[in-house]
Short mmCIF file of C-alpha atoms in Angstrom, two decimals:
data_model
loop_
_atom_site.label_atom_id
_atom_site.label_comp_id
_atom_site.label_asym_id
_atom_site.label_seq_id
_atom_site.Cartn_x
_atom_site.Cartn_y
_atom_site.Cartn_z
CA ALA A 1 76.67 128.81 119.47
CA ASN A 2 74.17 126.44 117.96
CA GLN A 3 70.86 125.54 119.94
CA ALA A 4 69.22 122.98 117.98
CA GLN A 5 67.67 120.00 120.05
CA PRO A 6 69.66 116.50 119.08
CA VAL A 7 66.61 113.81 118.83
CA CYS A 8 68.32 110.19 119.19
CA LEU A 9 65.41 108.03 117.63
CA ASP A 10 66.54 105.11 119.54
CA THR A 11 66.45 106.90 122.82
CA ASP A 12 63.56 108.71 122.45
CA TRP A 13 61.65 106.70 120.86
CA GLU A 14 59.14 106.31 123.31
CA PHE A 15 58.37 109.64 123.73
CA ILE A 16 58.36 110.20 119.72
CA SER A 17 55.38 107.37 119.41
CA GLN A 18 53.35 109.51 121.40
CA PHE A 19 52.71 111.54 118.53
CA SER A 20 50.66 111.15 115.17
CA GLY A 21 52.07 109.24 112.95
CA ASP A 22 50.48 111.15 109.82
CA ASN A 23 51.85 113.41 107.59
CA PRO A 24 52.09 117.61 108.69
CA PHE A 25 49.32 119.00 106.77
CA SER A 26 51.09 121.51 104.35
CA THR A 27 49.46 124.13 102.36
CA VAL A 28 52.52 124.11 99.62
CA THR A 29 51.06 123.99 96.12
CA PRO A 30 53.46 123.17 93.40
CA ASP A 31 53.45 126.84 92.24
CA HIS A 32 55.31 127.45 95.64
CA LEU A 33 58.64 128.89 95.68
CA ALA A 34 60.70 126.07 96.48
CA TYR A 35 64.60 128.08 96.45
CA VAL A 36 66.60 131.02 95.40
CA ILE A 37 69.93 130.29 93.23
CA TYR A 38 72.68 133.14 92.52
CA THR A 39 73.94 132.56 89.64
CA SER A 40 76.31 134.87 87.28
CA GLY A 41 75.89 133.97 84.12
CA SER A 42 78.35 135.64 81.54
CA THR A 43 77.54 139.38 83.37
CA GLY A 44 79.77 139.08 86.89
CA LYS A 45 76.87 140.39 88.30
CA PRO A 46 74.57 137.13 90.73
CA LYS A 47 71.04 137.26 89.94
CA GLY A 48 68.93 135.33 91.76
CA VAL A 49 66.53 132.62 90.00
CA LEU A 50 63.27 131.81 90.87
CA VAL A 51 62.02 127.87 91.23
CA ASN A 52 59.11 126.75 91.89
CA HIS A 53 58.45 122.75 93.83
CA SER A 54 57.22 122.04 90.41
CA ASN A 55 59.46 122.95 88.21
CA VAL A 56 62.02 120.38 90.33
CA VAL A 57 59.70 117.17 90.94
CA ARG A 58 58.76 117.21 86.85
CA LEU A 59 62.31 117.31 86.24
CA PHE A 60 62.40 113.59 88.25
CA LEU A 61 59.03 112.75 86.21
CA ALA A 62 60.11 113.59 82.41
CA THR A 63 63.58 111.58 82.61
CA GLU A 64 61.74 108.24 84.51
CA GLN A 65 61.40 106.85 81.60
CA TRP A 66 65.76 106.77 80.97
CA TYR A 67 67.04 106.75 84.51
CA HIS A 68 64.55 104.09 86.70
CA PHE A 69 65.87 105.69 89.53
CA ASN A 70 64.64 103.87 92.37
CA SER A 71 65.45 102.50 96.60
CA ASN A 72 68.57 100.78 96.03
CA ASP A 73 70.63 103.73 94.26
CA VAL A 74 73.30 105.56 96.21
CA TRP A 75 74.06 109.34 95.24
CA THR A 76 76.52 111.82 96.64
CA LEU A 77 76.05 115.40 97.71
CA PHE A 78 78.86 116.24 95.90
CA HIS A 79 78.49 120.04 94.69
CA SER A 80 77.67 122.71 97.16
CA TYR A 81 74.01 123.93 97.37
CA ALA A 82 74.23 127.31 96.10
CA PHE A 83 75.28 125.05 92.96
CA ASP A 84 72.02 123.92 91.12
CA PHE A 85 73.27 120.76 90.00
CA SER A 86 73.04 119.92 94.20
CA VAL A 87 69.35 120.04 93.41
CA TRP A 88 69.22 117.50 91.08
CA GLU A 89 71.82 115.38 93.37
CA LEU A 90 69.65 115.84 96.62
CA TRP A 91 65.90 114.99 95.48
CA GLY A 92 67.08 112.55 92.90
CA ALA A 93 68.56 110.19 96.00
CA LEU A 94 65.39 111.30 98.49
CA LEU A 95 62.59 111.44 95.99
CA TYR A 96 63.39 107.86 95.10
CA GLY A 97 63.63 106.28 98.43
CA GLY A 98 67.59 106.01 97.76
CA ARG A 99 70.49 106.70 100.19
CA LEU A 100 72.33 110.15 99.96
CA VAL A 101 76.03 110.77 100.91
CA ILE A 102 76.97 113.69 102.03
CA VAL A 103 80.62 114.70 100.39
CA PRO A 104 82.89 116.51 103.03
CA TYR A 105 84.64 119.41 101.46
CA TRP A 106 88.63 118.42 102.08
CA ILE A 107 87.23 115.04 100.46
CA SER A 108 85.81 116.72 97.30
CA ARG A 109 88.82 118.74 96.50
CA ASP A 110 90.66 115.24 96.67
CA PRO A 111 90.51 113.09 93.57
CA LYS A 112 92.39 109.91 95.75
CA ALA A 113 89.85 110.50 98.72
CA PHE A 114 86.90 110.48 96.05
CA TYR A 115 87.08 107.57 94.44
CA ARG A 116 87.78 106.19 97.81
CA LEU A 117 84.18 107.20 98.78
CA LEU A 118 82.62 106.05 95.95
CA LEU A 119 83.77 102.51 96.75
CA GLN A 120 83.08 102.55 100.10
CA GLU A 121 79.91 103.59 99.96
CA GLN A 122 79.45 101.71 97.14
CA VAL A 123 77.89 104.71 94.96
CA THR A 124 75.64 103.90 91.89
CA VAL A 125 74.75 107.93 90.40
CA LEU A 126 77.97 109.60 90.07
CA ASN A 127 77.13 113.92 89.03
CA GLN A 128 80.57 115.74 87.92
CA THR A 129 81.67 117.82 86.10
CA PRO A 130 83.31 117.30 82.97
CA SER A 131 86.78 118.76 85.03
CA ALA A 132 86.01 117.05 88.28
CA PHE A 133 85.91 114.10 85.87
CA ARG A 134 88.91 114.28 84.69
CA GLN A 135 91.20 113.91 87.72
CA LEU A 136 89.15 110.49 88.94
CA ILE A 137 89.66 109.09 85.35
CA TRP A 138 93.47 110.36 86.55
CA VAL A 139 92.60 107.99 89.36
CA ASP A 140 91.45 105.11 88.05
CA GLN A 141 94.19 104.87 85.79
CA LEU A 142 96.28 104.65 88.75
CA PRO A 143 98.44 100.95 89.24
CA GLU A 144 96.15 100.11 93.10
CA MET A 145 92.93 100.79 91.06
CA THR A 146 92.79 98.80 88.66
CA GLN A 147 92.05 95.71 90.93
CA VAL A 148 88.66 97.53 92.01
CA GLU A 149 85.36 98.10 90.83
CA LEU A 150 83.13 100.98 91.37
CA SER A 151 79.18 100.23 91.98
CA LEU A 152 77.91 103.04 89.50
CA ARG A 153 75.20 102.86 87.12
CA TRP A 154 75.14 106.29 85.75
CA VAL A 155 77.52 109.46 85.75
CA VAL A 156 76.35 112.50 84.38
CA PHE A 157 77.85 115.34 83.96
CA GLY A 158 76.71 119.08 83.75
CA GLY A 159 77.61 122.21 84.84
CA GLU A 160 80.30 122.72 81.86
CA ALA A 161 81.01 121.92 78.15
CA LEU A 162 82.30 118.23 77.68
CA GLU A 163 85.10 117.47 75.82
CA PRO A 164 84.38 113.83 75.22
CA ARG A 165 88.43 113.10 73.23
CA SER A 166 89.00 113.37 77.20
CA LEU A 167 86.31 110.14 78.17
CA GLN A 168 88.63 107.90 76.04
CA PRO A 169 90.88 106.44 78.75
CA TRP A 170 87.34 106.10 80.99
CA PHE A 171 86.62 103.42 78.10
CA LYS A 172 89.06 102.07 77.35
CA ARG A 173 88.67 100.17 80.64
CA HIS A 174 85.16 100.03 81.58
CA SER A 175 81.92 98.80 80.05
CA TYR A 176 80.55 101.26 76.79
CA HIS A 177 77.33 100.55 79.41
CA THR A 178 78.19 100.01 82.58
CA PRO A 179 78.70 102.97 84.33
CA GLN A 180 76.17 104.76 81.60
CA LEU A 181 78.16 108.39 81.13
CA VAL A 182 75.52 111.32 79.67
CA ASN A 183 75.86 114.81 79.02
CA MET A 184 72.72 116.97 79.99
CA TYR A 185 73.12 120.85 78.91
CA GLY A 186 71.44 123.12 81.39
CA ILE A 187 71.04 125.95 83.07
CA THR A 188 69.88 127.37 86.41
CA GLU A 189 67.21 128.94 85.04
CA THR A 190 65.16 125.96 83.18
CA THR A 191 65.92 123.96 86.57
CA VAL A 192 68.96 122.32 86.09
CA HIS A 193 69.12 120.14 83.16
CA VAL A 194 67.55 120.44 79.64
CA THR A 195 68.72 117.91 77.00
CA TYR A 196 70.03 114.21 77.41
CA ARG A 197 72.73 112.54 75.47
CA PRO A 198 73.77 108.90 76.81
CA ILE A 199 77.87 109.08 75.62
CA THR A 200 79.25 106.32 73.15
CA TRP A 201 83.07 105.77 72.14
CA ALA A 202 81.85 106.86 68.54
CA ASP A 203 81.49 110.45 70.56
CA THR A 204 85.02 110.91 72.03
CA GLU A 205 86.28 110.38 68.31
CA SER A 206 84.53 113.42 68.00
CA ARG A 207 86.15 117.29 68.75
CA SER A 208 82.12 118.15 69.16
CA SER A 209 79.95 118.48 72.55
CA PHE A 210 77.09 116.64 71.69
CA ILE A 211 73.98 117.28 74.39
CA GLY A 212 71.23 115.10 72.89
CA ILE A 213 67.58 115.57 72.63
CA ALA A 214 65.62 118.03 74.63
CA ILE A 215 63.94 116.58 78.08
CA PRO A 216 60.13 115.05 76.86
CA ASP A 217 58.53 118.31 78.56
CA LEU A 218 60.83 121.15 77.20
CA GLN A 219 60.78 122.81 74.24
CA LEU A 220 64.52 123.86 72.59
CA TYR A 221 64.42 126.15 69.45
CA ILE A 222 67.28 127.28 67.79
CA LEU A 223 66.66 130.80 66.41
CA ASP A 224 68.24 133.73 64.49
CA ASP A 225 68.72 137.18 65.11
CA GLN A 226 65.07 137.20 63.96
CA LEU A 227 63.55 134.63 66.60
CA GLN A 228 62.97 132.39 62.95
CA PRO A 229 64.36 129.10 63.18
CA VAL A 230 67.30 128.20 61.77
CA PRO A 231 68.31 125.79 58.77
CA ILE A 232 69.60 122.13 60.20
CA SER A 233 73.57 121.97 60.63
CA VAL A 234 72.77 126.37 60.95
CA PRO A 235 74.27 127.89 64.28
CA GLY A 236 71.78 129.67 66.32
CA GLN A 237 70.99 130.80 70.05
CA MET A 238 68.66 128.57 72.07
CA TYR A 239 65.87 129.24 73.61
CA VAL A 240 63.89 126.71 76.22
CA GLY A 241 60.56 126.78 77.11
CA GLY A 242 58.24 124.62 78.80
CA ALA A 243 57.44 123.22 82.41
CA GLY A 244 61.58 123.69 83.31
CA VAL A 245 61.52 127.41 82.53
CA THR A 246 61.50 129.36 86.13
CA ARG A 247 59.94 132.61 87.36
CA GLY A 248 62.29 134.63 86.26
CA TYR A 249 65.23 136.75 88.68
CA LEU A 250 64.44 137.93 92.23
CA HIS A 251 64.13 141.69 92.12
CA ARG A 252 65.15 142.26 88.99
CA PRO A 253 62.07 142.95 86.53
CA GLU A 254 63.84 144.49 83.82
CA LEU A 255 66.43 141.32 83.57
CA THR A 256 63.25 139.31 83.75
CA GLN A 257 61.80 140.89 80.81
CA ASP A 258 64.77 140.68 78.72
CA ARG A 259 65.87 137.07 79.30
CA PHE A 260 62.09 135.20 80.01
CA ILE A 261 60.11 136.11 76.81
CA LYS A 262 57.40 135.78 74.39
CA LEU A 263 57.43 133.73 71.08
CA GLY A 264 55.40 134.71 68.71
CA THR A 265 51.71 134.55 70.04
CA GLY A 266 52.20 132.56 72.28
CA GLU A 267 51.49 132.92 76.40
CA LYS A 268 54.07 130.84 78.32
CA ASN A 269 57.79 132.21 78.56
CA TYR A 270 61.15 131.43 77.02
CA TYR A 271 64.56 131.77 78.56
CA LYS A 272 66.90 133.28 76.17
CA THR A 273 70.40 130.65 77.06
CA GLY A 274 72.64 132.91 75.27
CA ASP A 275 74.24 129.79 73.74
CA LEU A 276 75.00 129.00 70.70
CA ALA A 277 74.29 125.04 69.26
CA ARG A 278 72.69 123.70 65.95
CA TYR A 279 70.78 120.81 65.22
CA LEU A 280 72.25 118.45 63.42
CA PRO A 281 70.32 115.88 60.87
CA ASP A 282 69.81 112.62 63.28
CA GLY A 283 67.99 115.52 65.78
CA ASN A 284 70.64 115.74 68.20
CA ILE A 285 72.30 119.17 68.81
CA GLU A 286 75.33 120.26 68.98
CA TYR A 287 76.89 122.61 71.82
CA LEU A 288 79.31 125.66 70.29
CA GLY A 289 79.69 127.77 73.03
CA ARG A 290 78.54 130.94 74.44
CA ILE A 291 77.54 133.97 72.08
CA ASP A 292 79.90 136.05 74.33
CA HIS A 293 82.68 133.20 74.92
CA GLN A 294 82.27 133.92 78.43
CA VAL A 295 81.68 131.18 81.15
#
C-alpha cells in the first residue's frame, strides 16, 4: 500500500507556516543528471540516454525568442513520461509558471474526449505526434464542433515525420496563424527538439517534410560518408552538435563512442542521427527519412 502522507494546504496551513519560507538548499548543478529515458531507435534494443539539467533548461532559453510562453499558458501532459516529448510538456508549463493539465490515459486514447478536454481546460499549448493530431482533425470537422473554438496558441509536432498535406482540413477551418502550427524534428539524444519550422498553407501543398532551421544553440551539419559537407539540395546524414547533445548511453560505452563523435579537430561531441536530410537554397532543411528505413 502507498505510505505517502497527504498534505492539505488549507487545513494544515497553521502547521506549515511554522517552517522557513526560503527555498531548500540544493547541491545540484547544471551538469548533474536530470533523467534517463530509454529509446530503442532503429535497433529494437532499448538504450538509456543520459540527460543533464543544463540540456533541458537551455532548450527553453534557446526557443524563447519564438514561443514567448508565459504564466497564462495552459499545457497538456499528453505523453508518457517514458517518451521525451513529455519533458517539453512538463517543464514548458512549470518553468514559465503556467498550468499543466495531466491527461488521463483513457482520454488520451479517445480523440473526442481529448478534444472536449482541450475546450474545457482552455488549453493554449498543445504538443502532438502527427498521427495523433490527424485524429483531432477528424473530431474538429464534426458538425457539433463547428460552433466551438479552441483556445490554442501553439500546436507543436514531434516524435515522427509530418505529412503536411494531412493538415489541409485544419487550415481550411482555422486561421493560418492562430494557433500557429510548428514542426520540430528531434531526437532523445539531443534533448527533445533540434529544429523549428512554422507551418504555412504552402507547406501543405507539398509532399516534402520540412523541418526548418536548427535551434540557435545547436549546430546541424549534413555530411556524406566521409564526414564532408554535402552541397545544397544533396542528401546526407544529419549530425547535431551544441548544448543539447547529451552525455551518451547508460552503461553502453562502445555505443556512446560510435554515435557521439568528434568532427575534425574539435573537442565537442556531435550526435550521428542516422537520419537523412538536405539543405534547401533558402536555408531550411527537408527531412528525407531514416538511413535504415526504420522508425
